[in-house]
Amino acid sequence: MKLDDRLTELGRLYAGREAAEAEALARAWECAHDLHGRVSRALASFHRAAGEGVPQLMITQSAPRADDKHLHSVQFDIARGRSRAIVTVKSRGDVTLVGPFHAGKAEGPCRTFPVGAAEPLDRALIEFLEKFLEEAFRP
């Protein structure tokens, strides 16, 4: 068997196996895009309030993407220098806020919430971003 033929076969096998996750994963992507938009708007407010002339206060945010660790999850990152935080949405219905932590160090701490837990997740997202900003701007 040729390499291309074998990988074609495996591609079909894995795609067929993943079909059962499609609906749940689509919901995770939708939730991740919603959270990404909320965080993006909040960071834009932060940047406006900080004003110009302080590039050291700029926070970047990645686009949602397939999670680095979990096959059936979506993540986006928040970063400033070596300070990092990750928002992960799992197809099973959990949102996990990871960090803040320093790049190259162990990730954590993590807090997980059910996707539908709007109020506790909102409060946790505020605390999460506050901790990230404190960590990111520590001299």
Short mmCIF file of N, CA, C and O in Angstrom, two decimals:
data_model
loop_
_atom_site.label_atom_id
_atom_site.label_comp_id
_atom_site.label_asym_id
_atom_site.label_seq_id
_atom_site.Cartn_x
_atom_site.Cartn_y
_atom_site.Cartn_z
N MET A 1 0.85 -1.19 0.00
CA MET A 1 0.00 0.00 0.00
C MET A 1 0.89 1.24 0.00
O MET A 1 1.88 1.29 0.71
N LYS A 2 0.50 2.24 -0.76
CA LYS A 2 1.25 3.49 -0.83
C LYS A 2 0.86 4.41 0.31
O LYS A 2 -0.26 4.34 0.83
N LEU A 3 1.79 5.27 0.66
CA LEU A 3 1.57 6.22 1.75
C LEU A 3 0.32 7.07 1.51
O LEU A 3 -0.52 7.21 2.41
N ASP A 4 0.18 7.65 0.34
CA ASP A 4 -0.99 8.49 0.04
C ASP A 4 -2.28 7.70 0.20
O ASP A 4 -3.28 8.20 0.75
N ASP A 5 -2.28 6.47 -0.28
CA ASP A 5 -3.48 5.63 -0.18
C ASP A 5 -3.84 5.36 1.28
O ASP A 5 -5.01 5.42 1.67
N ARG A 6 -2.83 5.04 2.07
CA ARG A 6 -3.07 4.74 3.48
C ARG A 6 -3.60 5.96 4.21
O ARG A 6 -4.54 5.87 5.00
N LEU A 7 -3.02 7.13 3.96
CA LEU A 7 -3.47 8.33 4.66
C LEU A 7 -4.86 8.76 4.17
O LEU A 7 -5.66 9.29 4.96
N THR A 8 -5.18 8.51 2.95
CA THR A 8 -6.53 8.75 2.45
C THR A 8 -7.52 7.87 3.21
O THR A 8 -8.58 8.34 3.66
N GLU A 9 -7.16 6.63 3.37
CA GLU A 9 -7.99 5.67 4.11
C GLU A 9 -8.17 6.12 5.55
O GLU A 9 -9.29 6.11 6.10
N LEU A 10 -7.08 6.54 6.19
CA LEU A 10 -7.14 7.00 7.58
C LEU A 10 -7.95 8.29 7.71
O LEU A 10 -8.70 8.46 8.68
N GLY A 11 -7.82 9.19 6.73
CA GLY A 11 -8.60 10.43 6.75
C GLY A 11 -10.09 10.14 6.76
O GLY A 11 -10.85 10.73 7.51
N ARG A 12 -10.50 9.21 5.92
CA ARG A 12 -11.92 8.82 5.86
C ARG A 12 -12.36 8.17 7.18
O ARG A 12 -13.45 8.43 7.69
N LEU A 13 -11.51 7.32 7.72
CA LEU A 13 -11.82 6.63 8.97
C LEU A 13 -12.03 7.63 10.10
O LEU A 13 -13.05 7.59 10.80
N TYR A 14 -11.06 8.55 10.26
CA TYR A 14 -11.16 9.51 11.35
C TYR A 14 -12.31 10.49 11.15
O TYR A 14 -13.00 10.85 12.10
N ALA A 15 -12.54 10.93 9.92
CA ALA A 15 -13.65 11.84 9.65
C ALA A 15 -14.98 11.16 9.97
O ALA A 15 -15.89 11.77 10.55
N GLY A 16 -15.11 9.89 9.62
CA GLY A 16 -16.32 9.15 9.95
C GLY A 16 -16.52 9.03 11.44
O GLY A 16 -17.64 9.17 11.96
N ARG A 17 -15.45 8.78 12.16
CA ARG A 17 -15.51 8.65 13.61
C ARG A 17 -15.89 9.98 14.26
O ARG A 17 -16.63 10.01 15.24
N GLU A 18 -15.41 11.07 13.70
CA GLU A 18 -15.67 12.40 14.27
C GLU A 18 -17.06 12.94 13.94
O GLU A 18 -17.51 13.89 14.56
N ALA A 19 -17.74 12.34 12.98
CA ALA A 19 -19.06 12.82 12.58
C ALA A 19 -20.02 12.87 13.77
O ALA A 19 -20.87 13.76 13.85
N ALA A 20 -19.87 11.95 14.69
CA ALA A 20 -20.75 11.92 15.87
C ALA A 20 -20.56 13.14 16.77
O ALA A 20 -21.45 13.49 17.54
N GLU A 21 -19.42 13.79 16.67
CA GLU A 21 -19.11 14.96 17.50
C GLU A 21 -19.47 16.28 16.83
O GLU A 21 -19.33 17.34 17.44
N ALA A 22 -19.88 16.24 15.57
CA ALA A 22 -20.05 17.47 14.78
C ALA A 22 -20.99 18.48 15.43
O ALA A 22 -20.68 19.67 15.52
N GLU A 23 -22.14 18.04 15.88
CA GLU A 23 -23.12 18.97 16.45
C GLU A 23 -22.62 19.60 17.74
O GLU A 23 -22.70 20.82 17.93
N ALA A 24 -22.09 18.78 18.63
CA ALA A 24 -21.57 19.30 19.90
C ALA A 24 -20.38 20.23 19.67
O ALA A 24 -20.24 21.26 20.33
N LEU A 25 -19.54 19.89 18.73
CA LEU A 25 -18.38 20.73 18.43
C LEU A 25 -18.82 22.04 17.78
O LEU A 25 -18.24 23.10 18.06
N ALA A 26 -19.85 22.01 16.97
CA ALA A 26 -20.38 23.26 16.38
C ALA A 26 -20.89 24.19 17.48
O ALA A 26 -20.68 25.41 17.42
N ARG A 27 -21.54 23.62 18.50
CA ARG A 27 -22.00 24.44 19.64
C ARG A 27 -20.81 25.03 20.39
O ARG A 27 -20.85 26.18 20.83
N ALA A 28 -19.74 24.26 20.54
CA ALA A 28 -18.53 24.76 21.21
C ALA A 28 -17.93 25.92 20.43
O ALA A 28 -17.51 26.93 21.02
N TRP A 29 -17.87 25.78 19.09
CA TRP A 29 -17.34 26.87 18.26
C TRP A 29 -18.20 28.12 18.42
O TRP A 29 -17.69 29.24 18.53
N GLU A 30 -19.51 27.94 18.43
CA GLU A 30 -20.42 29.08 18.57
C GLU A 30 -20.20 29.78 19.91
O GLU A 30 -20.11 31.01 19.99
N CYS A 31 -20.10 29.01 20.98
CA CYS A 31 -19.86 29.57 22.31
C CYS A 31 -18.50 30.27 22.35
O CYS A 31 -18.37 31.36 22.91
N ALA A 32 -17.48 29.66 21.77
CA ALA A 32 -16.13 30.25 21.76
C ALA A 32 -16.14 31.58 21.01
O ALA A 32 -15.52 32.55 21.46
N HIS A 33 -16.85 31.65 19.89
CA HIS A 33 -16.93 32.91 19.15
C HIS A 33 -17.66 33.98 19.96
O HIS A 33 -17.27 35.16 19.95
N ASP A 34 -18.70 33.58 20.68
CA ASP A 34 -19.42 34.52 21.54
C ASP A 34 -18.51 35.05 22.64
O ASP A 34 -18.41 36.26 22.84
N LEU A 35 -17.83 34.15 23.35
CA LEU A 35 -16.92 34.58 24.42
C LEU A 35 -15.77 35.42 23.86
O LEU A 35 -15.37 36.41 24.47
N HIS A 36 -15.26 35.02 22.71
CA HIS A 36 -14.18 35.79 22.07
C HIS A 36 -14.63 37.22 21.81
O HIS A 36 -13.90 38.17 22.09
N GLY A 37 -15.84 37.38 21.30
CA GLY A 37 -16.37 38.71 21.03
C GLY A 37 -16.53 39.52 22.31
O GLY A 37 -16.19 40.72 22.34
N ARG A 38 -17.00 38.89 23.37
CA ARG A 38 -17.17 39.59 24.64
C ARG A 38 -15.83 40.04 25.20
O ARG A 38 -15.69 41.18 25.66
N VAL A 39 -14.84 39.15 25.15
CA VAL A 39 -13.50 39.50 25.65
C VAL A 39 -12.89 40.59 24.76
O VAL A 39 -12.27 41.54 25.25
N SER A 40 -13.07 40.47 23.46
CA SER A 40 -12.53 41.46 22.53
C SER A 40 -13.10 42.85 22.82
O SER A 40 -12.36 43.85 22.85
N ARG A 41 -14.41 42.92 23.03
CA ARG A 41 -15.03 44.21 23.35
C ARG A 41 -14.50 44.76 24.68
O ARG A 41 -14.24 45.96 24.81
N ALA A 42 -14.34 43.89 25.66
CA ALA A 42 -13.82 44.32 26.97
C ALA A 42 -12.38 44.82 26.84
O ALA A 42 -12.02 45.85 27.44
N LEU A 43 -11.56 44.12 26.07
CA LEU A 43 -10.18 44.57 25.88
C LEU A 43 -10.13 45.88 25.10
O LEU A 43 -9.28 46.74 25.38
N ALA A 44 -11.03 46.07 24.14
CA ALA A 44 -11.08 47.34 23.42
C ALA A 44 -11.41 48.47 24.38
O ALA A 44 -10.82 49.56 24.31
N SER A 45 -12.34 48.24 25.31
CA SER A 45 -12.67 49.24 26.33
C SER A 45 -11.45 49.54 27.20
O SER A 45 -11.17 50.70 27.51
N PHE A 46 -10.74 48.49 27.59
CA PHE A 46 -9.52 48.66 28.38
C PHE A 46 -8.50 49.51 27.63
O PHE A 46 -7.94 50.47 28.18
N HIS A 47 -8.27 49.18 26.36
CA HIS A 47 -7.28 49.92 25.57
C HIS A 47 -7.69 51.38 25.39
O HIS A 47 -6.84 52.28 25.46
N ARG A 48 -8.98 51.64 25.17
CA ARG A 48 -9.45 53.03 25.05
C ARG A 48 -9.22 53.78 26.35
O ARG A 48 -8.78 54.94 26.35
N ALA A 49 -9.53 53.14 27.47
CA ALA A 49 -9.36 53.79 28.78
C ALA A 49 -7.89 54.05 29.08
O ALA A 49 -7.54 55.08 29.67
N ALA A 50 -7.02 53.14 28.67
CA ALA A 50 -5.58 53.31 28.92
C ALA A 50 -5.02 54.45 28.07
O ALA A 50 -4.08 55.11 28.48
N GLY A 51 -5.61 54.67 26.91
CA GLY A 51 -5.16 55.75 26.05
C GLY A 51 -3.95 55.38 25.23
O GLY A 51 -3.40 54.28 25.32
N GLU A 52 -3.54 56.32 24.41
CA GLU A 52 -2.38 56.10 23.55
C GLU A 52 -1.10 56.42 24.32
O GLU A 52 -1.13 57.04 25.36
N GLY A 53 0.00 56.00 23.77
CA GLY A 53 1.29 56.30 24.39
C GLY A 53 1.71 55.31 25.44
O GLY A 53 2.70 55.53 26.14
N VAL A 54 0.97 54.22 25.59
CA VAL A 54 1.34 53.19 26.55
C VAL A 54 1.31 51.81 25.88
O VAL A 54 0.50 50.96 26.24
N PRO A 55 2.19 51.58 24.92
CA PRO A 55 2.16 50.31 24.20
C PRO A 55 2.41 49.11 25.10
O PRO A 55 2.02 47.99 24.77
N GLN A 56 3.03 49.32 26.23
CA GLN A 56 3.27 48.22 27.17
C GLN A 56 1.98 47.68 27.78
O GLN A 56 1.97 46.61 28.37
N LEU A 57 0.88 48.40 27.60
CA LEU A 57 -0.40 47.95 28.12
C LEU A 57 -1.26 47.26 27.06
O LEU A 57 -2.43 46.97 27.30
N MET A 58 -0.71 46.99 25.89
CA MET A 58 -1.47 46.35 24.82
C MET A 58 -1.58 44.85 25.06
O MET A 58 -0.57 44.17 25.28
N ILE A 59 -2.81 44.35 25.00
CA ILE A 59 -3.10 42.93 25.15
C ILE A 59 -3.48 42.39 23.78
O ILE A 59 -4.23 43.03 23.05
N THR A 60 -2.99 41.22 23.43
CA THR A 60 -3.40 40.60 22.17
C THR A 60 -4.33 39.43 22.47
O THR A 60 -4.29 38.85 23.56
N GLN A 61 -5.13 39.11 21.48
CA GLN A 61 -6.09 38.02 21.61
C GLN A 61 -6.07 37.24 20.30
O GLN A 61 -6.20 37.82 19.23
N SER A 62 -5.88 35.94 20.40
CA SER A 62 -5.88 35.11 19.19
C SER A 62 -7.31 34.84 18.75
O SER A 62 -8.26 34.99 19.53
N ALA A 63 -7.45 34.44 17.52
CA ALA A 63 -8.75 34.00 17.02
C ALA A 63 -9.07 32.63 17.61
O ALA A 63 -8.15 31.87 17.96
N PRO A 64 -10.35 32.29 17.73
CA PRO A 64 -10.69 30.93 18.16
C PRO A 64 -10.10 29.91 17.17
O PRO A 64 -10.06 30.15 15.96
N ARG A 65 -9.65 28.78 17.72
CA ARG A 65 -9.05 27.73 16.90
C ARG A 65 -9.26 26.39 17.59
O ARG A 65 -9.64 26.35 18.76
N ALA A 66 -8.99 25.32 16.87
CA ALA A 66 -9.05 24.00 17.48
C ALA A 66 -8.09 23.98 18.67
O ALA A 66 -6.98 24.50 18.59
N ASP A 67 -8.55 23.43 19.76
CA ASP A 67 -7.77 23.42 21.00
C ASP A 67 -6.46 22.67 20.83
O ASP A 67 -6.40 21.65 20.14
N ASP A 68 -5.42 23.16 21.48
CA ASP A 68 -4.10 22.54 21.40
C ASP A 68 -4.04 21.18 22.09
O ASP A 68 -3.24 20.34 21.70
N LYS A 69 -4.85 20.97 23.12
CA LYS A 69 -4.77 19.74 23.91
C LYS A 69 -5.92 18.78 23.70
O LYS A 69 -5.75 17.58 23.75
N HIS A 70 -7.11 19.32 23.54
CA HIS A 70 -8.31 18.49 23.52
C HIS A 70 -8.92 18.46 22.12
O HIS A 70 -9.23 19.50 21.56
N LEU A 71 -9.11 17.29 21.60
CA LEU A 71 -9.60 17.11 20.24
C LEU A 71 -10.97 17.73 20.01
O LEU A 71 -11.23 18.30 18.96
N HIS A 72 -11.83 17.67 20.99
CA HIS A 72 -13.21 18.14 20.83
C HIS A 72 -13.44 19.46 21.56
O HIS A 72 -14.46 19.64 22.23
N SER A 73 -12.48 20.38 21.42
CA SER A 73 -12.55 21.67 22.10
C SER A 73 -12.05 22.79 21.19
O SER A 73 -11.35 22.54 20.22
N VAL A 74 -12.41 24.01 21.59
CA VAL A 74 -12.00 25.22 20.88
C VAL A 74 -11.35 26.13 21.90
O VAL A 74 -11.79 26.19 23.05
N GLN A 75 -10.31 26.85 21.50
CA GLN A 75 -9.66 27.76 22.44
C GLN A 75 -9.31 29.08 21.76
O GLN A 75 -9.24 29.17 20.54
N PHE A 76 -9.12 30.12 22.60
CA PHE A 76 -8.45 31.34 22.16
C PHE A 76 -7.58 31.80 23.32
O PHE A 76 -7.82 31.46 24.48
N ASP A 77 -6.52 32.51 22.96
CA ASP A 77 -5.53 32.93 23.94
C ASP A 77 -5.55 34.44 24.12
O ASP A 77 -5.90 35.18 23.20
N ILE A 78 -5.13 34.86 25.30
CA ILE A 78 -4.94 36.27 25.62
C ILE A 78 -3.49 36.39 26.07
O ILE A 78 -3.01 35.54 26.83
N ALA A 79 -2.79 37.40 25.57
CA ALA A 79 -1.36 37.48 25.87
C ALA A 79 -0.88 38.92 25.98
O ALA A 79 -1.39 39.82 25.33
N ARG A 80 0.14 39.07 26.80
CA ARG A 80 0.94 40.28 26.88
C ARG A 80 2.32 39.82 27.33
O ARG A 80 2.46 39.28 28.43
N GLY A 81 3.30 39.97 26.46
CA GLY A 81 4.64 39.48 26.80
C GLY A 81 4.59 37.99 27.06
O GLY A 81 4.01 37.23 26.28
N ARG A 82 5.13 37.55 28.19
CA ARG A 82 5.10 36.13 28.55
C ARG A 82 3.84 35.74 29.31
O ARG A 82 3.60 34.56 29.56
N SER A 83 3.03 36.71 29.69
CA SER A 83 1.79 36.43 30.42
C SER A 83 0.75 35.90 29.46
O SER A 83 0.53 36.45 28.39
N ARG A 84 0.12 34.80 29.85
CA ARG A 84 -0.86 34.14 29.00
C ARG A 84 -2.09 33.75 29.82
O ARG A 84 -2.02 33.51 31.02
N ALA A 85 -3.20 33.64 29.11
CA ALA A 85 -4.44 33.09 29.65
C ALA A 85 -5.15 32.43 28.47
O ALA A 85 -4.98 32.85 27.32
N ILE A 86 -5.91 31.39 28.75
CA ILE A 86 -6.58 30.63 27.69
C ILE A 86 -8.04 30.43 28.08
O ILE A 86 -8.34 30.12 29.23
N VAL A 87 -8.91 30.60 27.10
CA VAL A 87 -10.32 30.27 27.27
C VAL A 87 -10.57 29.05 26.38
O VAL A 87 -10.30 29.09 25.18
N THR A 88 -11.04 27.96 26.99
CA THR A 88 -11.30 26.72 26.26
C THR A 88 -12.78 26.37 26.40
O THR A 88 -13.32 26.40 27.51
N VAL A 89 -13.41 26.04 25.28
CA VAL A 89 -14.80 25.60 25.28
C VAL A 89 -14.80 24.16 24.76
O VAL A 89 -14.34 23.89 23.66
N LYS A 90 -15.30 23.25 25.60
CA LYS A 90 -15.30 21.83 25.25
C LYS A 90 -16.67 21.42 24.71
O LYS A 90 -17.70 21.93 25.14
N SER A 91 -16.65 20.48 23.80
CA SER A 91 -17.90 20.04 23.17
C SER A 91 -18.86 19.41 24.17
O SER A 91 -20.06 19.37 23.94
N ARG A 92 -18.37 18.97 25.30
CA ARG A 92 -19.26 18.38 26.31
C ARG A 92 -20.03 19.44 27.09
O ARG A 92 -20.83 19.12 27.97
N GLY A 93 -19.75 20.74 26.80
CA GLY A 93 -20.53 21.81 27.41
C GLY A 93 -19.84 22.57 28.52
O GLY A 93 -20.51 23.27 29.26
N ASP A 94 -18.53 22.48 28.62
CA ASP A 94 -17.78 23.20 29.65
C ASP A 94 -16.98 24.34 29.05
O ASP A 94 -16.48 24.23 27.93
N VAL A 95 -16.85 25.42 29.83
CA VAL A 95 -15.93 26.51 29.52
C VAL A 95 -14.87 26.48 30.61
O VAL A 95 -15.21 26.51 31.80
N THR A 96 -13.60 26.42 30.22
CA THR A 96 -12.51 26.43 31.19
C THR A 96 -11.66 27.67 30.98
O THR A 96 -11.23 27.95 29.87
N LEU A 97 -11.45 28.40 32.06
CA LEU A 97 -10.58 29.58 32.06
C LEU A 97 -9.25 29.13 32.65
O LEU A 97 -9.19 28.71 33.80
N VAL A 98 -8.19 29.21 31.86
CA VAL A 98 -6.87 28.70 32.26
C VAL A 98 -5.94 29.88 32.50
O VAL A 98 -5.70 30.68 31.62
N GLY A 99 -5.39 29.94 33.70
CA GLY A 99 -4.38 30.95 33.99
C GLY A 99 -4.91 32.04 34.89
O GLY A 99 -5.95 31.89 35.51
N PRO A 100 -4.12 33.11 34.92
CA PRO A 100 -2.99 33.43 34.07
C PRO A 100 -1.74 32.63 34.45
O PRO A 100 -1.60 32.16 35.58
N PHE A 101 -0.83 32.51 33.47
CA PHE A 101 0.44 31.83 33.68
C PHE A 101 1.47 32.46 32.75
O PHE A 101 1.13 33.29 31.91
N HIS A 102 2.73 32.11 32.95
CA HIS A 102 3.80 32.61 32.09
C HIS A 102 4.11 31.58 31.02
O HIS A 102 4.17 30.38 31.31
N ALA A 103 4.32 32.04 29.79
CA ALA A 103 4.70 31.14 28.69
C ALA A 103 5.95 30.37 29.11
O ALA A 103 6.86 30.91 29.71
N GLY A 104 5.95 29.07 28.84
CA GLY A 104 7.06 28.22 29.21
C GLY A 104 6.92 27.62 30.60
O GLY A 104 7.72 26.79 31.01
N LYS A 105 5.91 28.02 31.33
CA LYS A 105 5.63 27.48 32.67
C LYS A 105 4.37 26.63 32.59
O LYS A 105 3.64 26.66 31.61
N ALA A 106 4.10 25.91 33.65
CA ALA A 106 2.89 25.08 33.70
C ALA A 106 1.65 25.96 33.63
O ALA A 106 1.61 27.02 34.24
N GLU A 107 0.66 25.51 32.86
CA GLU A 107 -0.60 26.24 32.78
C GLU A 107 -1.36 26.08 34.07
O GLU A 107 -1.21 25.10 34.78
N GLY A 108 -2.22 27.02 34.33
CA GLY A 108 -3.09 26.92 35.49
C GLY A 108 -3.10 28.23 36.23
O GLY A 108 -2.35 29.12 35.88
N PRO A 109 -3.89 28.42 37.20
CA PRO A 109 -4.97 27.53 37.64
C PRO A 109 -6.13 27.53 36.64
O PRO A 109 -6.22 28.41 35.81
N CYS A 110 -6.98 26.53 36.76
CA CYS A 110 -8.12 26.39 35.85
C CYS A 110 -9.43 26.45 36.64
O CYS A 110 -9.51 25.96 37.76
N ARG A 111 -10.44 27.05 36.02
CA ARG A 111 -11.79 27.07 36.58
C ARG A 111 -12.73 26.69 35.46
O ARG A 111 -12.66 27.24 34.37
N THR A 112 -13.64 25.74 35.72
CA THR A 112 -14.55 25.23 34.70
C THR A 112 -15.99 25.53 35.08
O THR A 112 -16.37 25.40 36.24
N PHE A 113 -16.78 25.89 34.05
CA PHE A 113 -18.18 26.24 34.22
C PHE A 113 -19.01 25.59 33.13
O PHE A 113 -18.54 25.45 32.01
N PRO A 114 -20.27 25.23 33.42
CA PRO A 114 -21.15 24.77 32.35
C PRO A 114 -21.42 25.93 31.38
O PRO A 114 -21.50 27.09 31.81
N VAL A 115 -21.55 25.63 30.11
CA VAL A 115 -21.77 26.67 29.10
C VAL A 115 -22.96 27.55 29.47
O VAL A 115 -22.91 28.76 29.33
N GLY A 116 -24.04 27.00 29.96
CA GLY A 116 -25.24 27.77 30.27
C GLY A 116 -25.20 28.55 31.57
O GLY A 116 -26.16 29.25 31.89
N ALA A 117 -24.12 28.48 32.32
CA ALA A 117 -24.04 29.17 33.61
C ALA A 117 -23.61 30.62 33.39
O ALA A 117 -22.51 31.03 33.74
N ALA A 118 -24.51 31.43 32.83
CA ALA A 118 -24.17 32.79 32.41
C ALA A 118 -23.66 33.66 33.55
O ALA A 118 -22.61 34.28 33.43
N GLU A 119 -24.39 33.73 34.65
CA GLU A 119 -23.99 34.63 35.74
C GLU A 119 -22.67 34.22 36.39
O GLU A 119 -21.77 35.05 36.51
N PRO A 120 -22.50 32.96 36.80
CA PRO A 120 -21.20 32.59 37.39
C PRO A 120 -20.05 32.73 36.40
O PRO A 120 -18.95 33.14 36.77
N LEU A 121 -20.32 32.43 35.12
CA LEU A 121 -19.27 32.56 34.11
C LEU A 121 -18.91 34.03 33.90
O LEU A 121 -17.74 34.36 33.78
N ASP A 122 -19.90 34.91 33.89
CA ASP A 122 -19.62 36.35 33.76
C ASP A 122 -18.75 36.85 34.90
O ASP A 122 -17.77 37.56 34.68
N ARG A 123 -19.11 36.47 36.13
CA ARG A 123 -18.32 36.89 37.29
C ARG A 123 -16.91 36.33 37.20
O ARG A 123 -15.92 37.03 37.45
N ALA A 124 -16.80 35.06 36.83
CA ALA A 124 -15.48 34.42 36.73
C ALA A 124 -14.64 35.04 35.62
O ALA A 124 -13.43 35.19 35.76
N LEU A 125 -15.28 35.41 34.51
CA LEU A 125 -14.56 36.03 33.40
C LEU A 125 -13.98 37.37 33.83
O LEU A 125 -12.84 37.71 33.49
N ILE A 126 -14.72 38.14 34.61
CA ILE A 126 -14.22 39.41 35.14
C ILE A 126 -13.01 39.16 36.02
O ILE A 126 -11.95 39.78 35.86
N GLU A 127 -13.12 38.23 36.98
CA GLU A 127 -12.00 37.90 37.87
C GLU A 127 -10.80 37.39 37.07
O GLU A 127 -9.65 37.76 37.34
N PHE A 128 -11.07 36.54 36.09
CA PHE A 128 -10.04 35.95 35.24
C PHE A 128 -9.25 37.04 34.51
O PHE A 128 -8.01 37.06 34.52
N LEU A 129 -9.97 37.97 33.89
CA LEU A 129 -9.28 39.04 33.16
C LEU A 129 -8.57 40.01 34.10
O LEU A 129 -7.48 40.49 33.79
N GLU A 130 -9.16 40.27 35.27
CA GLU A 130 -8.49 41.12 36.25
C GLU A 130 -7.17 40.49 36.69
O GLU A 130 -6.14 41.17 36.76
N LYS A 131 -7.18 39.20 37.00
CA LYS A 131 -5.95 38.51 37.41
C LYS A 131 -4.93 38.51 36.28
O LYS A 131 -3.74 38.70 36.52
N PHE A 132 -5.41 38.29 35.04
CA PHE A 132 -4.50 38.32 33.90
C PHE A 132 -3.83 39.69 33.80
O PHE A 132 -2.62 39.79 33.63
N LEU A 133 -4.62 40.76 33.87
CA LEU A 133 -4.06 42.11 33.75
C LEU A 133 -3.07 42.40 34.88
O LEU A 133 -2.00 42.96 34.64
N GLU A 134 -3.41 42.00 36.10
CA GLU A 134 -2.49 42.20 37.22
C GLU A 134 -1.17 41.49 36.95
O GLU A 134 -0.09 42.04 37.17
N GLU A 135 -1.26 40.25 36.50
CA GLU A 135 -0.06 39.44 36.21
C GLU A 135 0.72 40.04 35.04
O GLU A 135 1.94 40.13 35.06
N ALA A 136 0.01 40.42 33.99
CA ALA A 136 0.65 40.93 32.78
C ALA A 136 1.37 42.26 33.00
O ALA A 136 2.37 42.54 32.34
N PHE A 137 0.88 43.06 33.93
CA PHE A 137 1.45 44.39 34.13
C PHE A 137 2.26 44.50 35.41
O PHE A 137 2.59 45.60 35.85
N ARG A 138 2.60 43.38 35.99
CA ARG A 138 3.46 43.40 37.18
C ARG A 138 4.86 43.79 36.74
O ARG A 138 5.45 43.14 35.89
N PRO A 139 5.42 44.87 37.32
CA PRO A 139 6.76 45.32 36.90
C PRO A 139 7.85 44.32 37.26
O PRO A 139 7.74 43.50 38.09
#
